[in-house]
Short mmCIF file of C-alpha atoms in Angstrom, two decimals:
data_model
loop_
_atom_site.label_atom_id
_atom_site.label_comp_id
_atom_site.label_asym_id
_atom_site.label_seq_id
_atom_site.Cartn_x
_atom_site.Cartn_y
_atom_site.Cartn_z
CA UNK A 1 4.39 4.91 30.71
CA UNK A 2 1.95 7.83 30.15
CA UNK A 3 4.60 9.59 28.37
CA UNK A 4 5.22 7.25 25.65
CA UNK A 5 1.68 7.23 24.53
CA UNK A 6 0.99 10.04 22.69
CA UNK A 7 -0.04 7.96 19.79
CA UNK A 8 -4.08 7.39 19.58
CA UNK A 9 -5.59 4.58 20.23
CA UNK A 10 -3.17 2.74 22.94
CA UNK A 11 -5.84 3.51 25.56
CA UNK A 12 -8.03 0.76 24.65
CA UNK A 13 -4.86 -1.68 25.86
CA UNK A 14 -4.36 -0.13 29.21
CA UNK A 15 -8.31 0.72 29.25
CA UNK A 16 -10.58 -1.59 31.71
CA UNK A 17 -13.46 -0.60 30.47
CA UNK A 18 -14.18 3.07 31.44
CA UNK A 19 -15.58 5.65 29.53
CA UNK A 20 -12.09 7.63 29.96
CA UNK A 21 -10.30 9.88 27.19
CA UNK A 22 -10.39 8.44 23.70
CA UNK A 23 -13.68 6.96 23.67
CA UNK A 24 -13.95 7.29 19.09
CA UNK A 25 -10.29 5.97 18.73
CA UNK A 26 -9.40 2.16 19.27
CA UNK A 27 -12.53 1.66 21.19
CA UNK A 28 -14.60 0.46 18.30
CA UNK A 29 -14.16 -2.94 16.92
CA UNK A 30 -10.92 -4.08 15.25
CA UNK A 31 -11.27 -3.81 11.86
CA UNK A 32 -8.42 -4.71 9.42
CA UNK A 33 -6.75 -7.42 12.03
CA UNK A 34 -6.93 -10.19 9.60
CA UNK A 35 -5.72 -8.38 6.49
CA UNK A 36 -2.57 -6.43 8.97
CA UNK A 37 -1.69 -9.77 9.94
CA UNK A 38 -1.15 -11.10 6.07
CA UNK A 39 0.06 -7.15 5.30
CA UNK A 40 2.99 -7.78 8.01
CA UNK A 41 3.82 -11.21 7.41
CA UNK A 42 4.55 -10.03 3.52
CA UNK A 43 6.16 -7.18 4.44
CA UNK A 44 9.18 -8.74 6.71
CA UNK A 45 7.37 -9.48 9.90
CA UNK A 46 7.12 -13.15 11.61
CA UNK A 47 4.35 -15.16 10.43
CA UNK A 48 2.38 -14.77 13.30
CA UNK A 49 2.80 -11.38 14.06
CA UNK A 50 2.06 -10.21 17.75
CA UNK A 51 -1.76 -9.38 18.30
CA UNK A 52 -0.78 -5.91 19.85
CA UNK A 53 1.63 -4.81 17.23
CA UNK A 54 -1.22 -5.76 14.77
CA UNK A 55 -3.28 -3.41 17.15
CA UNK A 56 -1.09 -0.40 16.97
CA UNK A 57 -0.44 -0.93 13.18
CA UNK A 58 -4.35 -0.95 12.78
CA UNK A 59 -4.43 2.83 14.65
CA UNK A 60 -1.93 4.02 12.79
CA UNK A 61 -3.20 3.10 9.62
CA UNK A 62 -6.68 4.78 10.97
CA UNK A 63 -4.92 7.77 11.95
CA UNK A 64 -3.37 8.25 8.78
CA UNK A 65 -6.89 7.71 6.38
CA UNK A 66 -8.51 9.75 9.00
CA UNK A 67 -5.68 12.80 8.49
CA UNK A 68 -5.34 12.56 4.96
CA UNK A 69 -9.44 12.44 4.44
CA UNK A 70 -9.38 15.90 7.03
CA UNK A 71 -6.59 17.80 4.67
CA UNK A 72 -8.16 16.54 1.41
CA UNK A 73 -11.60 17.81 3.01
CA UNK A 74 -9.41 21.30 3.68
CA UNK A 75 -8.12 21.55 -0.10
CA UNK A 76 -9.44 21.65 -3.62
CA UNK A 77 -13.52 21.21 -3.10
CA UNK A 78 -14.16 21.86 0.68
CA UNK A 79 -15.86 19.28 2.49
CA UNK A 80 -15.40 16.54 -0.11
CA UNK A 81 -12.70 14.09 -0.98
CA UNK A 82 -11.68 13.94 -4.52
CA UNK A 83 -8.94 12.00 -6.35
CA UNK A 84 -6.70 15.15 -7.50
CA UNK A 85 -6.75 16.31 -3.38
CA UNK A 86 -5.54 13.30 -2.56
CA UNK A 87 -2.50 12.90 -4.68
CA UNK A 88 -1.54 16.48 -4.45
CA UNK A 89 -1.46 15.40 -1.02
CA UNK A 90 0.86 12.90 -1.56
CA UNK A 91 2.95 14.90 -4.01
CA UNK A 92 5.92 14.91 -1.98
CA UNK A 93 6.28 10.93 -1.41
CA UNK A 94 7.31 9.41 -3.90
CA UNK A 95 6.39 6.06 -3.07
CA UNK A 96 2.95 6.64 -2.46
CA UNK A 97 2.84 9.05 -5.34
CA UNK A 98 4.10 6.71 -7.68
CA UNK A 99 1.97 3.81 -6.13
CA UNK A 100 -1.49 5.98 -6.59
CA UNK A 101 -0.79 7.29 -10.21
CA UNK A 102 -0.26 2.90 -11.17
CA UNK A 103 -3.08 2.13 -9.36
CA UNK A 104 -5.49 4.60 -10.95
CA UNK A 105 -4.04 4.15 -14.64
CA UNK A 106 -4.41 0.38 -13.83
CA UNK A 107 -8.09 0.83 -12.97
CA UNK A 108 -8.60 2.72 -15.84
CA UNK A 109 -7.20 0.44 -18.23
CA UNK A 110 -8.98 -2.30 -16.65
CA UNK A 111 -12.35 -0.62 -16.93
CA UNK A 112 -11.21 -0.15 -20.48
CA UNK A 113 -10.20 -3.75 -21.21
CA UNK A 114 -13.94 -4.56 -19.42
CA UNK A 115 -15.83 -2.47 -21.74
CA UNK A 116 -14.21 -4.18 -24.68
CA UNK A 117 -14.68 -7.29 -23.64
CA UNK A 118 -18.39 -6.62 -23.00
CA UNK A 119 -18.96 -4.92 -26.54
CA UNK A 120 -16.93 -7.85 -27.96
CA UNK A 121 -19.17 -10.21 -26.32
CA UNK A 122 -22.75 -8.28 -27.26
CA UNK A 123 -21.72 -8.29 -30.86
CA UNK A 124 -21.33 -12.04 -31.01
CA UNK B 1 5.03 -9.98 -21.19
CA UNK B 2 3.97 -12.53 -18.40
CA UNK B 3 3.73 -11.97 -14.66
CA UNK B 4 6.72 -13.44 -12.91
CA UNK B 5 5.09 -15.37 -10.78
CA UNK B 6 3.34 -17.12 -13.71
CA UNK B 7 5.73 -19.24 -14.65
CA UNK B 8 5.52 -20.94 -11.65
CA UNK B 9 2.85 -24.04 -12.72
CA UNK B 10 0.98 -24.14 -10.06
CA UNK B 11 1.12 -20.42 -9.42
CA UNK B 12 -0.19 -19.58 -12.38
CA UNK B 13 -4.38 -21.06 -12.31
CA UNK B 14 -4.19 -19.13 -8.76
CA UNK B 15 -3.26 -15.65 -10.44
CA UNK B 16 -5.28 -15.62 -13.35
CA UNK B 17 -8.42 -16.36 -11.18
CA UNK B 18 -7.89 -13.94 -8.47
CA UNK B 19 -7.41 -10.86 -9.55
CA UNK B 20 -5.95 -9.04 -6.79
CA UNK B 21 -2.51 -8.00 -7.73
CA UNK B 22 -0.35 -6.69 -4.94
CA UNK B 23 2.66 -3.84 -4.79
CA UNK B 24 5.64 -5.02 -6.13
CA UNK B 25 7.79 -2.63 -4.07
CA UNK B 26 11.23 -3.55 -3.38
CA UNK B 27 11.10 -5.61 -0.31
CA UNK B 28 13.76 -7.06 2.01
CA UNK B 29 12.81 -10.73 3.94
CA UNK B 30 15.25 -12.44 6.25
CA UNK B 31 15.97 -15.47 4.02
CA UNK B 32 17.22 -13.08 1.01
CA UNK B 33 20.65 -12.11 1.25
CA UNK B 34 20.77 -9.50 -1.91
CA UNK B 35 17.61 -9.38 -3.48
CA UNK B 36 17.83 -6.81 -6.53
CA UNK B 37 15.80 -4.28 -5.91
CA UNK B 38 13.21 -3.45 -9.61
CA UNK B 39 11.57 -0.38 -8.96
CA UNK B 40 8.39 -1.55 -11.05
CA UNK B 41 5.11 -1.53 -9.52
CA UNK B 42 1.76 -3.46 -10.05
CA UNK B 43 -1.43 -2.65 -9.27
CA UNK B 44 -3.47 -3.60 -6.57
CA UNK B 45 -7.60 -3.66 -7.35
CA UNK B 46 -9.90 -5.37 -5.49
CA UNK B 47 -12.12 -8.50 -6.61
CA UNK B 48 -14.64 -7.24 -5.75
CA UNK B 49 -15.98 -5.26 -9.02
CA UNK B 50 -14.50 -7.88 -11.83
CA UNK B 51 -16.60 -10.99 -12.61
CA UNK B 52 -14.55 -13.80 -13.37
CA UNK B 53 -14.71 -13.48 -17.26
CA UNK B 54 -12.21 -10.98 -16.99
CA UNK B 55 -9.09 -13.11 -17.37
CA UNK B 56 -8.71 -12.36 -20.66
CA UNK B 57 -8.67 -8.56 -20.69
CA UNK B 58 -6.86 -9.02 -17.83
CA UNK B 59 -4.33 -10.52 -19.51
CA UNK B 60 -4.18 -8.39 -22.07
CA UNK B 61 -3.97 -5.11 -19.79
CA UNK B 62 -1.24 -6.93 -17.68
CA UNK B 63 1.38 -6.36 -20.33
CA UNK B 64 1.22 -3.08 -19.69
CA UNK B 65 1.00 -2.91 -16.42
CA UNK B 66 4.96 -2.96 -14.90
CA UNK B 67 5.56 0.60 -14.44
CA UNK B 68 9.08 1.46 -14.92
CA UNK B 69 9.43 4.93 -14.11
CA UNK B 70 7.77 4.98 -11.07
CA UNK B 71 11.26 4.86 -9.31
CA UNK B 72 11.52 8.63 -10.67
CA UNK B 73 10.90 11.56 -8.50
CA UNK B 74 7.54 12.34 -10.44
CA UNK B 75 8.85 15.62 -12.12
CA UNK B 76 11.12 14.23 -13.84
CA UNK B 77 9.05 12.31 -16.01
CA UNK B 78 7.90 15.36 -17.88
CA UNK B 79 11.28 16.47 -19.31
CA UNK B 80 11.76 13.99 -21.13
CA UNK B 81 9.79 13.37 -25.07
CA UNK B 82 6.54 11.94 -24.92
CA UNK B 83 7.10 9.73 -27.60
CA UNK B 84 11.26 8.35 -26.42
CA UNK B 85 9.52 8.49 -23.12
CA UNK B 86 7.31 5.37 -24.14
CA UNK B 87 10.13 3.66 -25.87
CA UNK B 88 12.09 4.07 -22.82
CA UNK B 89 9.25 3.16 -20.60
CA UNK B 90 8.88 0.02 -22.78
CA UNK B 91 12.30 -1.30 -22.34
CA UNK B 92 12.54 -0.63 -19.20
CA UNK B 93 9.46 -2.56 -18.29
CA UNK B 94 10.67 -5.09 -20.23
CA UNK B 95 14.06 -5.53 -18.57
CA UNK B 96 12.67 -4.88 -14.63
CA UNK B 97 9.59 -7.47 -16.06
CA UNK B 98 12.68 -10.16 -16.80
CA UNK B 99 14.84 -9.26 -13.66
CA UNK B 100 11.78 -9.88 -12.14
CA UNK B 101 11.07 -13.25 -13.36
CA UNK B 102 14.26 -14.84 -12.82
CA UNK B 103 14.15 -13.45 -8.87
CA UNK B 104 10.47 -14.90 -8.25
CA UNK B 105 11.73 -18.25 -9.82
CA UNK B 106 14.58 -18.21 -7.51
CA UNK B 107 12.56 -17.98 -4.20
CA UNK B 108 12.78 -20.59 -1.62
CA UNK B 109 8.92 -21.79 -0.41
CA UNK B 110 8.84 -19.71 1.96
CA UNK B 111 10.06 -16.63 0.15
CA UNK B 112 7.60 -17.16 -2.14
CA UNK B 113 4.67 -17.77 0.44
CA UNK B 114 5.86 -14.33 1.95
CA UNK B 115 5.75 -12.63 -1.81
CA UNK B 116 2.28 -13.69 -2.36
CA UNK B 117 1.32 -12.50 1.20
CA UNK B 118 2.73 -9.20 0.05
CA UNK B 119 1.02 -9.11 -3.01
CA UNK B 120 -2.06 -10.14 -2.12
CA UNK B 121 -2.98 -8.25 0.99
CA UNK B 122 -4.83 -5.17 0.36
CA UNK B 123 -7.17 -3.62 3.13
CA UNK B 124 -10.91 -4.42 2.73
CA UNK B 125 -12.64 -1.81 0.20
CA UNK B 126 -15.87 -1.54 1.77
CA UNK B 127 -14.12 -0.76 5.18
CA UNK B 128 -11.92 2.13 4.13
CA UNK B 129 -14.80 3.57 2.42
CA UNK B 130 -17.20 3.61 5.09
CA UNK B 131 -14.36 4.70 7.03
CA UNK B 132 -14.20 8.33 4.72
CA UNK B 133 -17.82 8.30 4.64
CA UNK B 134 -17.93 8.74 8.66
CA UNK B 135 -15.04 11.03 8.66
CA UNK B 136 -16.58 13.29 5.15
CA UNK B 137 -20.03 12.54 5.69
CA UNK B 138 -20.44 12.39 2.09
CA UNK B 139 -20.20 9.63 -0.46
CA UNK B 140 -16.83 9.35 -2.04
CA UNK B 141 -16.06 7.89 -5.37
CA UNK B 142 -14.46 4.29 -5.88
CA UNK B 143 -11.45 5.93 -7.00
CA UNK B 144 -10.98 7.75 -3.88
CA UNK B 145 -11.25 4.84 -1.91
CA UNK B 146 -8.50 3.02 -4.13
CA UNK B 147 -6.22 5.48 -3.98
CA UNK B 148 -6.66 5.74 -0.39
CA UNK B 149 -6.20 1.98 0.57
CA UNK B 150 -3.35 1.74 -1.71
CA UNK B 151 -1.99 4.69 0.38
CA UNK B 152 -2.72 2.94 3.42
CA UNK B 153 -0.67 -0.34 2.35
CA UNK B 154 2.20 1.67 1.36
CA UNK B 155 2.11 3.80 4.94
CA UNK B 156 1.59 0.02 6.82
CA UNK B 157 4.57 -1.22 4.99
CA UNK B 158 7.21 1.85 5.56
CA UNK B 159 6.50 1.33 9.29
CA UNK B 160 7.14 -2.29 9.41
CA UNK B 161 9.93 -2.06 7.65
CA UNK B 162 11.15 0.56 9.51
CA UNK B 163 10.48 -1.52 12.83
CA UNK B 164 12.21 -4.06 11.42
CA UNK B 165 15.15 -1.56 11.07
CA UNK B 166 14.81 -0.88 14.74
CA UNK B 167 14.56 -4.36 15.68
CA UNK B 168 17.21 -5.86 13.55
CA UNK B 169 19.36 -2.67 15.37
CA UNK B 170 18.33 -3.20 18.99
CA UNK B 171 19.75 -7.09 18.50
CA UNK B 172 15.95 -8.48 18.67
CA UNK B 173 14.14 -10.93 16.36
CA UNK B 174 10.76 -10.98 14.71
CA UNK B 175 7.84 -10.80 15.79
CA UNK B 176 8.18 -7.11 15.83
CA UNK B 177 7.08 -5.95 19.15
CA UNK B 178 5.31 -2.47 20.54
CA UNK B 179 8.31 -1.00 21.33
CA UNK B 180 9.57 -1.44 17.55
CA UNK B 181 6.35 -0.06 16.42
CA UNK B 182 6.79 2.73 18.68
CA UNK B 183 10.19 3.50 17.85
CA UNK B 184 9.54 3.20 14.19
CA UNK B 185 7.26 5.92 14.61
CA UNK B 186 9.30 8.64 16.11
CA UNK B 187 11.48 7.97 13.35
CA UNK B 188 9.19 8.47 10.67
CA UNK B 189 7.64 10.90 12.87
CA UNK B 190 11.09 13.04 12.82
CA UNK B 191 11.37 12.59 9.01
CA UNK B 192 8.02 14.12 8.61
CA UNK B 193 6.50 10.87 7.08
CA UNK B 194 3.57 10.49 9.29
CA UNK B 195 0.51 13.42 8.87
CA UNK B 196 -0.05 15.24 12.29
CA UNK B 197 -2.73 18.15 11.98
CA UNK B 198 -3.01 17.83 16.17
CA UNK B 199 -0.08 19.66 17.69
CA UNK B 200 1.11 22.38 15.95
CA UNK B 201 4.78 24.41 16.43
CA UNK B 202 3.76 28.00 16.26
CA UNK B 203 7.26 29.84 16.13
CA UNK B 204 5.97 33.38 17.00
CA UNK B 205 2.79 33.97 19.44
#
C-alpha cells in the first residue's frame, strides 16, 4: 500500500498517533471539510460525499495553494506573493486563467459600484 | 440582464441578499442528460467585505458580469478590435446570459439544489489567507487571496470531475471513493495539471 501513497498527507489515515514522517502535512486540523463537502456535492459528487475522499480532496487542495504560493514566492518580487505572479502562473490553464481575470475585474467593479454608492449616499 | 437563477421566485430574495456568486463553469450532474454547455463565468467574492446595502450596485454591476470570452484561449482576445471586441462581448453575453436562463428554469429540484451548491461554495477567505501567510511569512493582499481561492475551487472541481470520469469508467457509483481520487490524480498528474516542485526529472547528471 506504501507505494500508492506518494501523495502528502495520507499518513494521518494510516497514522496512530506517532510522531512519524509528515508531521506539517494532514496532521493539523481539518480545515475546509465543511465547505469540500458542499464544493463536491455541486460539482457531481453524492450528497454526502465520503469523509476520506473529503480528506484527500482537502490535501490536495493544500498542496496545490502551498505550490503555487512557493513558485509565485520564486518569480516576479522574491519572497512575496503578488497578483501578476500568480496569474502568470496560471497562464497556461485556461480555466483557471479565465476564472482569475473574472474574478478580479468583478472585484474591481464591485469596489467601484461601492464607492458610488457611498458618494451617492454622502451627498444626500 | 438578470441572473438566471432569478427568475426563479423564491430564488431570487436568497440571491440578492447573499452575495456570494459561484463559477458558472460548465458542469455535468447525473440527472442531466445534455446540458448545453455556456462558457460564461461569474464571479465568486466573499460576503465577507460587502454590507448588505450593496444590492443595488450589485445589481447594477451584475449586468456586466457574464463573461463571454472567457471560453477563449486568452491570446486570442487581443487580435481582435477593442471596440467590435465589446460589441461582440456584449452579444455574446447576452445570448450565453439567455441560454442560461432557460437551462436553470429547466432544472429538476434537485438539479437546482446541486447548482446552488456549486455556486455557492467558495473556500473560507480568512483560511486561505492565513494559509499564504504561514507559507510567505508576509502579509498578502486581498486580491491575492481571491485569486488564489478561486484557483483552488477550480483545481477541487477538475479532480472531482475527473474522479467521476474514473468512476463512471470503472462501473462504480457516487460517492466517489479514494481510489477515484487517487486515480484522478495520476491522470491529471500525467497531463501536467497538478504543480509538483518535489521530484524533479533531471535528463543529464
Amino acid at each position: 500500500m506504501a507505494d500508492e501513497e506518494d501523495e502528502t498527507g495520507f499518513d494521518d489515515e494510516l497514522d496512530d498517533g506517532s510522531s512519524g514522517v509528515d508531521v506539517g502535512h494532514g496532521r493539523r486540523k481539518r480545515l475546509f471539510s465543511k465547505e469540500l463537502r458542499c464544493m463536491m456535492y455541486g460539482f457531481g459528487d453524492d450528497q454526502n460525499p465520503y469523509t476520506e475522499s473529503v480528506d484527500i480532496l482537502e490535501d490536495l487542495v493544500i498542496e496545490f495553494v502551498t505550490e503555487m504560493t512557493h513558485k509565485a514566492m520564486s518569480i516576479g518580487r522574491q519572497g512575496r506573493v503578488q497578483v501578476e505572479d500568480i496569474v502568470f502562473l496560471i497562464r497556461k490553464d485556461p480555466r483557471k486563467f479565465a476564472r482569475v481575470k473574472d474574478l478580479l475585474t468583478m472585484n474591481e467593479e464591485l469596489k467601484r459600484a461601492r464607492k458610488a454608492f457611498d458618494e451617492a449616499n454622502y451627498g444626500s | 440582464m438578470a441572473d438566471p437563477a432569478r427568475i426563479k421566485a423564491e430564488d431570487t430574495p436568497e440571491r440578492i441578499k447573499s452575495v456570494t456568486e459561484g463559477n458558472l463553469k460548465p458542469e455535468q450532474t447525473e440527472d442531466v442528460s445534455a446540458p448545453e454547455k455556456p462558457k460564461d463565468e461569474n464571479i465568486q467574492l466573499s460576503s465577507q467585505d460587502l454590507p448588505k446595502q450593496e444590492v443595488k450596485p450589485e445589481t447594477a454591476a451584475r449586468e456586466d458580469e457574464e463573461e463571454g470570452t472567457s471560453g477563449q484561449p486568452p491570446s486570442k482576445r487581443l487580435k481582435v478590435e477593442p471596440e467590435k471586441k465589446k460589441e461582440k462581448r456584449h452579444k455574446v453575453d447576452e445570448d450565453e446570459i439567455q441560454k442560461m436562463q432557460v437551462l436553470v428554469s429547466s432544472f429538476s429540484e434537485e438539479q437546482l439544489n446541486r447548482y446552488e451548491m456549486y455556486r455557492r461554495s467558495a473556500f473560507p477567505k480568512a483560511a486561505i489567507k492565513r494559509l499564504i501567510q504561514s507559507i510567505t511569512g508576509s502579509s498578502v493582499s486581498q486580491n491575492v487571496v481571491i485569486a488564489m481561492s478561486g484557483i483552488a475551487k477550480v483545481f477541487a472541481g477538475e479532480i472531482v470531475e475527473e474522479a467521476l470520469d474514473v468512476c463512471e469508467k470503472w462501473g462504480d457509483t457516487p460517492p466517489l471513493q479514494p481510489k477515484h481520487m487517487r486515480e484522478a490524480v495520476r491522470r491529471l498528474k500525467s497531463r501536467d495539471q497538478i504543480p509538483n516542485t518535489k521530484y524533479k526529472h533531471t535528463v543529464f547528471h
